[in-house]
Short mmCIF file of C-alpha atoms and ligand atoms in Angstrom, two decimals:
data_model
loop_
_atom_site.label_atom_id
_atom_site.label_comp_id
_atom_site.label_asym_id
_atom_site.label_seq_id
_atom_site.Cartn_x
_atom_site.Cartn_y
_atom_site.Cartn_z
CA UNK A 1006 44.83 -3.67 -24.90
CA UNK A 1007 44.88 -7.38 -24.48
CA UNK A 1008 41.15 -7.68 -22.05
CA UNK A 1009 38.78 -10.83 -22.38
CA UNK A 1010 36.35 -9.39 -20.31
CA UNK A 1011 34.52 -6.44 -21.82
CA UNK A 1012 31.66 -5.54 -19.56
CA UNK A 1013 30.86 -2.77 -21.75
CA UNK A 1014 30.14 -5.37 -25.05
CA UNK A 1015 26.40 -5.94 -23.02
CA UNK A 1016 25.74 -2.29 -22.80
CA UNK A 1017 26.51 -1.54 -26.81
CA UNK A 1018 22.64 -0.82 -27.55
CA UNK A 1019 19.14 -1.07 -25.68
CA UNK A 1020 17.91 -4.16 -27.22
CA UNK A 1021 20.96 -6.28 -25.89
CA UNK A 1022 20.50 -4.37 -22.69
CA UNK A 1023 17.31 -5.31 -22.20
CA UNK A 1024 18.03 -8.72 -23.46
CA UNK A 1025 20.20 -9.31 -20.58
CA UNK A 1026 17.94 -7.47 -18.13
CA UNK A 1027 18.12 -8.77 -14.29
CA UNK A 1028 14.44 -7.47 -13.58
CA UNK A 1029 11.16 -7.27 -15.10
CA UNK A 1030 8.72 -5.31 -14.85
CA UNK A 1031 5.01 -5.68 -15.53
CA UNK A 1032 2.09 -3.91 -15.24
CA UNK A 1033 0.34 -7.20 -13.79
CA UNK A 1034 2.58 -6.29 -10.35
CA UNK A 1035 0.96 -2.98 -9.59
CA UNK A 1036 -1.95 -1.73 -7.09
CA UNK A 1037 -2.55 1.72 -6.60
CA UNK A 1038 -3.41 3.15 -3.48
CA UNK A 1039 -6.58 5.15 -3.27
CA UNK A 1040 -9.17 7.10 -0.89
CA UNK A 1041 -12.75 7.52 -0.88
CA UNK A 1042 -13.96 10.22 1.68
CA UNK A 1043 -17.69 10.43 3.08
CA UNK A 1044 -19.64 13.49 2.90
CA UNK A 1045 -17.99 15.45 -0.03
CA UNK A 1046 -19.88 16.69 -3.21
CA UNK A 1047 -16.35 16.81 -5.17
CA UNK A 1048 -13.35 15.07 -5.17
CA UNK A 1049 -10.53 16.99 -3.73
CA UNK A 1050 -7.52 17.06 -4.26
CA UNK A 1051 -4.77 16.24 -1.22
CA UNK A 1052 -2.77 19.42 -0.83
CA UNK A 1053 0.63 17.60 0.32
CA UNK A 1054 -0.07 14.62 -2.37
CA UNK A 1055 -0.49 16.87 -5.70
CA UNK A 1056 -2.12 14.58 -8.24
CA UNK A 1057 -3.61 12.77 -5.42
CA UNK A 1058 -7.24 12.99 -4.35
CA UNK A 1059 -9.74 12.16 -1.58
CA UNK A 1060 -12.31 10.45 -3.95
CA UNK A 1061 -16.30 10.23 -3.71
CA UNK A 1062 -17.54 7.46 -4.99
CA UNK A 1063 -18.43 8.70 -8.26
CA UNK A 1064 -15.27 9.81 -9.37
CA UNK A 1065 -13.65 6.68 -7.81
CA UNK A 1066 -15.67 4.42 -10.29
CA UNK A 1067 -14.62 7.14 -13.00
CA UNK A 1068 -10.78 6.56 -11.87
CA UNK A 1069 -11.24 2.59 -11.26
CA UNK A 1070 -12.01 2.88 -15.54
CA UNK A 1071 -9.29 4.93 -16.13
CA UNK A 1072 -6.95 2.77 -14.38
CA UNK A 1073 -8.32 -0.21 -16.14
CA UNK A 1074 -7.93 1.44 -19.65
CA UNK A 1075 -4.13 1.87 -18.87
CA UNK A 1076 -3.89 -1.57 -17.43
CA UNK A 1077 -3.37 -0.89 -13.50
CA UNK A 1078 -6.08 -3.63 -12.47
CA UNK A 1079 -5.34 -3.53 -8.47
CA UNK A 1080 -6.46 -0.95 -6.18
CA UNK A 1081 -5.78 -0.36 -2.53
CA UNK A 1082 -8.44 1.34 -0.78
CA UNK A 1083 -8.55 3.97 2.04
CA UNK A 1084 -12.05 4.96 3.95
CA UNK A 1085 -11.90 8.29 5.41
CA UNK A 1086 -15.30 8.70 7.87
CA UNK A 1087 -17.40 11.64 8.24
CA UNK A 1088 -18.10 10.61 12.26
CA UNK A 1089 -14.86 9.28 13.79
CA UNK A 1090 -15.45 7.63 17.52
CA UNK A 1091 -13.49 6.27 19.63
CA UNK A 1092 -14.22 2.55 18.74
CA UNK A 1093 -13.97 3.37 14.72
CA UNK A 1094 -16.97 2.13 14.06
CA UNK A 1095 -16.92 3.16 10.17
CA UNK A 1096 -14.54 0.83 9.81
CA UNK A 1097 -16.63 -1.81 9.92
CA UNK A 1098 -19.49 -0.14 9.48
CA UNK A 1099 -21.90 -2.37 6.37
CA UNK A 1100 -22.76 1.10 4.71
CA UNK A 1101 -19.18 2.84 5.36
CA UNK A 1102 -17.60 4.84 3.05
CA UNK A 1103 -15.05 2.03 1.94
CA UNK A 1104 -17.76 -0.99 1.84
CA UNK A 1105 -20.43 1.34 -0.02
CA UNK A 1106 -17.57 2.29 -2.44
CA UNK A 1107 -16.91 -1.39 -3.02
CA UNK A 1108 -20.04 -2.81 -3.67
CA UNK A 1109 -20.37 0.13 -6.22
CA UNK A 1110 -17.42 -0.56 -8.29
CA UNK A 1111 -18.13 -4.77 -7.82
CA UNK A 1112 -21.52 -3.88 -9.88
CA UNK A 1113 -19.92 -1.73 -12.44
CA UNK A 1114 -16.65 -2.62 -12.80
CA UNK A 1115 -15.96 -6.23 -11.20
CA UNK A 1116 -13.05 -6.14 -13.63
CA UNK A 1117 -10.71 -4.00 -10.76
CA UNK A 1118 -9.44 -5.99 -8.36
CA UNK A 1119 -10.29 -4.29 -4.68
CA UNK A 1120 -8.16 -4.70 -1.90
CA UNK A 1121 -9.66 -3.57 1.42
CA UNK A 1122 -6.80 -1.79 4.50
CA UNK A 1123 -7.68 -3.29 7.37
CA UNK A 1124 -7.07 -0.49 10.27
CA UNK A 1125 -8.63 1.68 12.77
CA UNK A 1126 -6.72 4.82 12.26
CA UNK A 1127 -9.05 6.62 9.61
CA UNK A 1128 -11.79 5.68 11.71
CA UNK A 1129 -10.82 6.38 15.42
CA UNK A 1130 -11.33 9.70 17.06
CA UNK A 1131 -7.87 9.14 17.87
CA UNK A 1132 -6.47 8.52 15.08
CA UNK A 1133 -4.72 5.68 16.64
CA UNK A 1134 -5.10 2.29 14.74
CA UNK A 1135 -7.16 0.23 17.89
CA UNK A 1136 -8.59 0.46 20.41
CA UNK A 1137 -7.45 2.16 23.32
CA UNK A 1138 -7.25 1.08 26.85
CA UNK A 1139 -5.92 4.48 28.83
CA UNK A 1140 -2.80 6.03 26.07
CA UNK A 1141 -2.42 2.66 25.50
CA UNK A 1142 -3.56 0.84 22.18
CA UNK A 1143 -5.16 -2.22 23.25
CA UNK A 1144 -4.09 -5.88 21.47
CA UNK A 1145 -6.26 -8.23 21.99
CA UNK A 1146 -9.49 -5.75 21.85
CA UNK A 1147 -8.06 -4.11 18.77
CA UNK A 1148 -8.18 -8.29 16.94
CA UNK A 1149 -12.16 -8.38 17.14
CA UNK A 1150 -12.76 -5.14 15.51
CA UNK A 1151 -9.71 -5.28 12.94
CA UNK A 1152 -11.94 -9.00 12.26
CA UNK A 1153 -15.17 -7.55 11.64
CA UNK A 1154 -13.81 -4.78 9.46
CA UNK A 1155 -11.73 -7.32 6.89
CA UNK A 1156 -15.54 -9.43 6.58
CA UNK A 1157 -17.17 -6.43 6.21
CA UNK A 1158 -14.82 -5.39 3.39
CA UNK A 1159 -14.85 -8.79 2.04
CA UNK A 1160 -18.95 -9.17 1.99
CA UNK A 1161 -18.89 -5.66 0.23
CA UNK A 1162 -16.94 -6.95 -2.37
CA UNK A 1163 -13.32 -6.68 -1.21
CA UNK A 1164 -10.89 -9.47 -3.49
CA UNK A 1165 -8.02 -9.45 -0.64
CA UNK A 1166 -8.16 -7.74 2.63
CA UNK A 1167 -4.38 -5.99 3.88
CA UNK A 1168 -4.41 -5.11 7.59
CA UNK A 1169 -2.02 -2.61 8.32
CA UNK A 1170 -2.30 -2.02 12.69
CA UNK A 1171 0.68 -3.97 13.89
CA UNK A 1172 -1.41 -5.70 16.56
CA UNK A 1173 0.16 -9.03 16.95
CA UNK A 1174 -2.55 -11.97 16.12
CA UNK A 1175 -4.10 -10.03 13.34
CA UNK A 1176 -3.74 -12.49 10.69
CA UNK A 1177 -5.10 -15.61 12.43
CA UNK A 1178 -7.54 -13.42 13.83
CA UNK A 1179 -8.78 -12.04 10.59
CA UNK A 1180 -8.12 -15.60 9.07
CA UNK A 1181 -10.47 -17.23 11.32
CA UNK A 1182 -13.30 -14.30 11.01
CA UNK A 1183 -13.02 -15.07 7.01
CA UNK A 1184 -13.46 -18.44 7.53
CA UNK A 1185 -16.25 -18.94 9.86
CA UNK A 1186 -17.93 -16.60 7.43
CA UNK A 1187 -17.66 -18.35 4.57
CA UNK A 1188 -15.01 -17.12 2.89
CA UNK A 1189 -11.83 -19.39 2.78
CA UNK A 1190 -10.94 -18.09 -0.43
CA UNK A 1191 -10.21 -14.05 0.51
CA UNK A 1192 -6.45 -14.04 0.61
CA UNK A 1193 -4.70 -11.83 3.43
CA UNK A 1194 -1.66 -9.24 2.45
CA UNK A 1195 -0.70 -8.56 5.71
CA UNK A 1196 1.74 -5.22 5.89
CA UNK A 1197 4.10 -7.48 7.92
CA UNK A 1198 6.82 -5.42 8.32
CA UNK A 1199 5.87 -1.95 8.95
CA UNK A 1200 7.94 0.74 10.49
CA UNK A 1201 7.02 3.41 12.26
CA UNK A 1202 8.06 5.93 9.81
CA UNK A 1203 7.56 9.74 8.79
CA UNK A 1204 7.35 8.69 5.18
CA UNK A 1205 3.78 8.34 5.91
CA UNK A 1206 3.39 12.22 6.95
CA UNK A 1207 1.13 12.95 3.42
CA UNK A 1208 -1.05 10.19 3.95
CA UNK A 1209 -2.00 11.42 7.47
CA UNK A 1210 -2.80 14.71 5.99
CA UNK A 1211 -5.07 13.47 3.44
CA UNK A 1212 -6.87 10.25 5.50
CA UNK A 1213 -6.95 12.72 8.88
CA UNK A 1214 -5.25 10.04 10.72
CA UNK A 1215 -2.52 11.72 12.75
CA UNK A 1216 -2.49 10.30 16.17
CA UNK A 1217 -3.89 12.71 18.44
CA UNK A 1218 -1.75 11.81 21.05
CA UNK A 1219 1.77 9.81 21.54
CA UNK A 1220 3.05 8.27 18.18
CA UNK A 1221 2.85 4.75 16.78
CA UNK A 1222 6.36 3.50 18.13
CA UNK A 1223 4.48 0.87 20.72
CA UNK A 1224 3.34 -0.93 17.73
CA UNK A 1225 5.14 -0.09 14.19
CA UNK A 1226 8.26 -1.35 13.90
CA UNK A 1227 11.60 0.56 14.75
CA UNK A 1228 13.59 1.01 11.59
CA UNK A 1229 16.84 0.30 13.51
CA UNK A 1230 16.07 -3.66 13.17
CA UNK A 1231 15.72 -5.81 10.20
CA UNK A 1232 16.29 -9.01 12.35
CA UNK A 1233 13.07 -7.88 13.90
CA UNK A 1234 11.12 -7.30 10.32
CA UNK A 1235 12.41 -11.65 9.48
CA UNK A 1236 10.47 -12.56 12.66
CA UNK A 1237 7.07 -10.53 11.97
CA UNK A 1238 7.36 -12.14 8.16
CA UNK A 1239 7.40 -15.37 9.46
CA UNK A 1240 5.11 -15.09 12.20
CA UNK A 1241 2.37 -13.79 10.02
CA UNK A 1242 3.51 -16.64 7.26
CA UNK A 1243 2.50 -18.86 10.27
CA UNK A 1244 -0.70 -17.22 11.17
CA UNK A 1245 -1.82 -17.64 7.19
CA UNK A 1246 -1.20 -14.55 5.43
CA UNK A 1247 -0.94 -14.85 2.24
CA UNK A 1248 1.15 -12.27 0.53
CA UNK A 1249 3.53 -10.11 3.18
CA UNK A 1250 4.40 -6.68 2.84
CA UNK A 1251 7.28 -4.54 3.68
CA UNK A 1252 6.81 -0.75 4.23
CA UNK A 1253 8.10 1.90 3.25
CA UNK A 1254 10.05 1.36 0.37
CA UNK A 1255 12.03 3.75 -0.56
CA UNK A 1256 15.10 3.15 2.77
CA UNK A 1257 14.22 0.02 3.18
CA UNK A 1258 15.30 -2.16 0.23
CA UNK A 1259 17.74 -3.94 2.82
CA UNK A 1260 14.57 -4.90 4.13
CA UNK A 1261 13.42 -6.06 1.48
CA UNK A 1262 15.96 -8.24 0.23
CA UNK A 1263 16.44 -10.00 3.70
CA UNK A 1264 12.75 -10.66 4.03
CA UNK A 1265 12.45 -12.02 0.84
CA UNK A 1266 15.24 -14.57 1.04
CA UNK A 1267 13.82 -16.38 4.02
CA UNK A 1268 10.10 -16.25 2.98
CA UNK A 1269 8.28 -18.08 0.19
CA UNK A 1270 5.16 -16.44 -0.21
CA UNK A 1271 4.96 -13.26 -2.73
CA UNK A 1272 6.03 -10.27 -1.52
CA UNK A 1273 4.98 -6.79 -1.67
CA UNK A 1274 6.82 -3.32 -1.06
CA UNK A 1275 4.44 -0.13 -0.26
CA UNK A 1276 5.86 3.41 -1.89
CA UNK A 1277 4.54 5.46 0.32
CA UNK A 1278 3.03 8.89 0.33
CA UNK A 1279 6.03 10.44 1.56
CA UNK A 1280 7.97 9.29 -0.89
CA UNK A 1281 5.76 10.26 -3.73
CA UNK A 1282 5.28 13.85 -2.09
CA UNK A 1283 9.02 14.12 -2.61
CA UNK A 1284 9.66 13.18 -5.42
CA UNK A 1285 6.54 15.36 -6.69
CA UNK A 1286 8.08 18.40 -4.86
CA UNK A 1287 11.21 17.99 -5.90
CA UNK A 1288 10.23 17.58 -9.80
CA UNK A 1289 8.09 20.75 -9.33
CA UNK A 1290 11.55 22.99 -8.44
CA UNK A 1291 13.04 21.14 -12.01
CA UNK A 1292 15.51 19.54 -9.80
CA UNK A 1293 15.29 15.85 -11.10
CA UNK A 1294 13.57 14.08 -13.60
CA UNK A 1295 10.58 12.77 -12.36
CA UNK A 1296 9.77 10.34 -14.76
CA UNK A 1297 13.23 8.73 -14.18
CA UNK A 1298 13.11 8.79 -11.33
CA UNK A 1299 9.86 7.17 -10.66
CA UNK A 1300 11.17 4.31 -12.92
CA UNK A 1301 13.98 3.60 -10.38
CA UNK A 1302 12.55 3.83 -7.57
CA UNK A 1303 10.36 1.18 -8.88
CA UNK A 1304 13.03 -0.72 -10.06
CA UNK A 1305 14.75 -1.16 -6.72
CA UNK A 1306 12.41 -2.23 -5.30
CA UNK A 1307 11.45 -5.41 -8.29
CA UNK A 1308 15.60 -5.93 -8.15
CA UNK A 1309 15.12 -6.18 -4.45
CA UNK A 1310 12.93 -9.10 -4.67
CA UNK A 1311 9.46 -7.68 -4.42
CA UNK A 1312 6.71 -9.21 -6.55
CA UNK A 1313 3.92 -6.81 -6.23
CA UNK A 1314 4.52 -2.78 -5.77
CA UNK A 1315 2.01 -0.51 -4.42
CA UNK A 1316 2.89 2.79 -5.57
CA UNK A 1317 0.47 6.44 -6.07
CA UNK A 1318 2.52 6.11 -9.69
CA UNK A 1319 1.02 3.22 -10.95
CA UNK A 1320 -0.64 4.23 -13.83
CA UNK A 1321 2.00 6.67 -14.42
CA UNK A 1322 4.19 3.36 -14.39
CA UNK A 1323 1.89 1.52 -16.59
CA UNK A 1324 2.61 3.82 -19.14
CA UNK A 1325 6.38 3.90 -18.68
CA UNK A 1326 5.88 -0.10 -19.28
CA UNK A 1327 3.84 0.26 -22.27
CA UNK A 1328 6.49 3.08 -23.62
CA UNK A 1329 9.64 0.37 -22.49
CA UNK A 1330 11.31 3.05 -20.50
CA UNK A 1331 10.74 0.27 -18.00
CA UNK A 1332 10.16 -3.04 -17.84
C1 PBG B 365 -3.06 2.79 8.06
C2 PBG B 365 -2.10 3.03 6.98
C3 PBG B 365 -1.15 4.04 6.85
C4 PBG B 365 -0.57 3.89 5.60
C5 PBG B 365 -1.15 2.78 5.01
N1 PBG B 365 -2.08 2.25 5.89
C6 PBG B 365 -0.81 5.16 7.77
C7 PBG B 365 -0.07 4.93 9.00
O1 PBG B 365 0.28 3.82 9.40
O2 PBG B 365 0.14 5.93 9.67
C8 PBG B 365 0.48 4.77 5.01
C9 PBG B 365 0.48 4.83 3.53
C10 PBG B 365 1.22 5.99 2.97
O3 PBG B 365 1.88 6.75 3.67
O4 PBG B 365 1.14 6.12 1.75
N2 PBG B 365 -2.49 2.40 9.26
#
């Protein structure tokens, strides 16, 4: 057969596969979401996250060294309260859960680098993420405590704060609050484009942060619209965020890509719970490969332009990179 082109001749072993390799992977892109809960003795695991835990701080500083020894230096972290109000004052509280927890592992292990989630959900009676005005989640009162909780975070040793509410004006809201308190140099990842999704059923579950009443369609995004997703990206570009976010992942990589070629600040995609509670359910029947598939999930999202991946896999990732199943 008389062919020039032989696609095939790149695929003929792994090191010329990898040679020609559209996306790489490394272990420098990955933060791994974790909670600290108040008030428990033991850290417990989250029965629709297996492998996943509600952390006290103790065994959070013995996990932040675990993830260090396998290379997975970023960390995500989610406060859950043992008093929930109505204004979520936990969240910003100096000696709450999540700012006690960083100022712990900023003495022993400044090494980690701590990103603080900025929202009122784990911390409202509510479990809506502001502050309510009737059923209705209040904007502009939601900005000043979302504000207070990203210094608070920051002064207990946050690196980066994330909000992830969906009020509109967060980021030059929290921006400003950084600033007039000294500190210019905290970089924002704001979850920009965040959909109101039932991916995020497991974390509910283990952060109890179901809303109580209603949903969160009047201020996460609709996942009918990616038009929609461009515009938040850019208006929170505007407002000074540093990194943007897009979230979920996994059903979204459209998203992704689209976002990515009309911004020009690093982007992140979010795996979220539901997607790892899948995939971990679905492994446990023997119906896929997890490992494999955990690579390509990953993968789609790097090959859809994301810089940085947050992902409950992450060390199990790191290893995958250090064993070149991907990478
Ligand atoms: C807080 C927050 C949520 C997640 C991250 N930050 C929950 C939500 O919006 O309901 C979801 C993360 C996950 O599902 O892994 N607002």
């Amino acid at each position: 057969m008389d062919m020039v082109n032989r696609y095939r001749r790149l695929r003929t072993s792994q090191t010329l596969r990898k040679m020609v390799r559209e996306t790489r992977i490394d272990k420098s892109s990955l933060v791994y979401p974790a909670f600290v809960a108040e008030g428990i003795r033991e850290k417990e695991e989250i029965p629709s996250m297996p492998g996943q835990y509600r952390h006290t701080i103790d065994s959070m500083l013995r996990l932040t060294e675990e993830l260090l020894e396998k290379g997975v230096s970023k960390m995500v972290l989610f406060g859950i309260p043992l008093e929930k109000d109505e204004y979520g004052c936990q969240a910003y509280a100096q000696n709450g859960i999540v700012q006690q927890t960083m100022h712990e592992i900023k003495r022993r292990l400044p090494e980690m680098y701590l990103i603080g989630d900025v929202c009122m959900c784990e911390y409202t009676s509510h479990g809506h993420c502001g502050i309510l005005d009737g059923q209705y989640v209040d904007n502009d009162k939601t900005l000043t405590y979302l504000a207070k909780t990203a210094v608070s975070q920051a002064q207990a040793g946050a690196d980066m704060v994330a909000p992830s509410d969906m009020m509109d004006g967060r980021v030059a809201a929290i921006r400003q609050a950084l600033d007039e308190n000294g500190l210019q140099l905290t970089p924002i990842m704001s979850y920009a484009v965040k959909y109101a999704s039932a991916f995020y059923g497991p974390f509910r579950d283990a952060a109890d942060s179901a809303p109580a009443f209603g949903d969160r369609k009047t201020y996460q995004m609709d996942y009918h619209n990616v038009r929609e997703g461009v515009k938040e990206a850019l208006a929170d570009i505007e407002e000074g965020a540093d990194i943007i976010m897009v979230k979920p992942a996994m059903a979204f990589g459209d998203v992704i890509a689209r976002v990515k070629e009309v911004t020009n600040v690093p982007m992140a995609a979010y795996s979220v719970s539901g997607e790892y509670s899948m995939v971990k359910a679905a492994a446990r029947q023997g119906w896929i490969d997890e490992d494999r598939i955990v690579c390509e999930m990953a993968a789609s999202c790097f090959r859809a332009g994301a810089d940085i991946y947050l992902s409950y896999y992450a060390p199990e990732l790191a290893r995958f990179i250090d064993e070149g199943a991907i990478g």
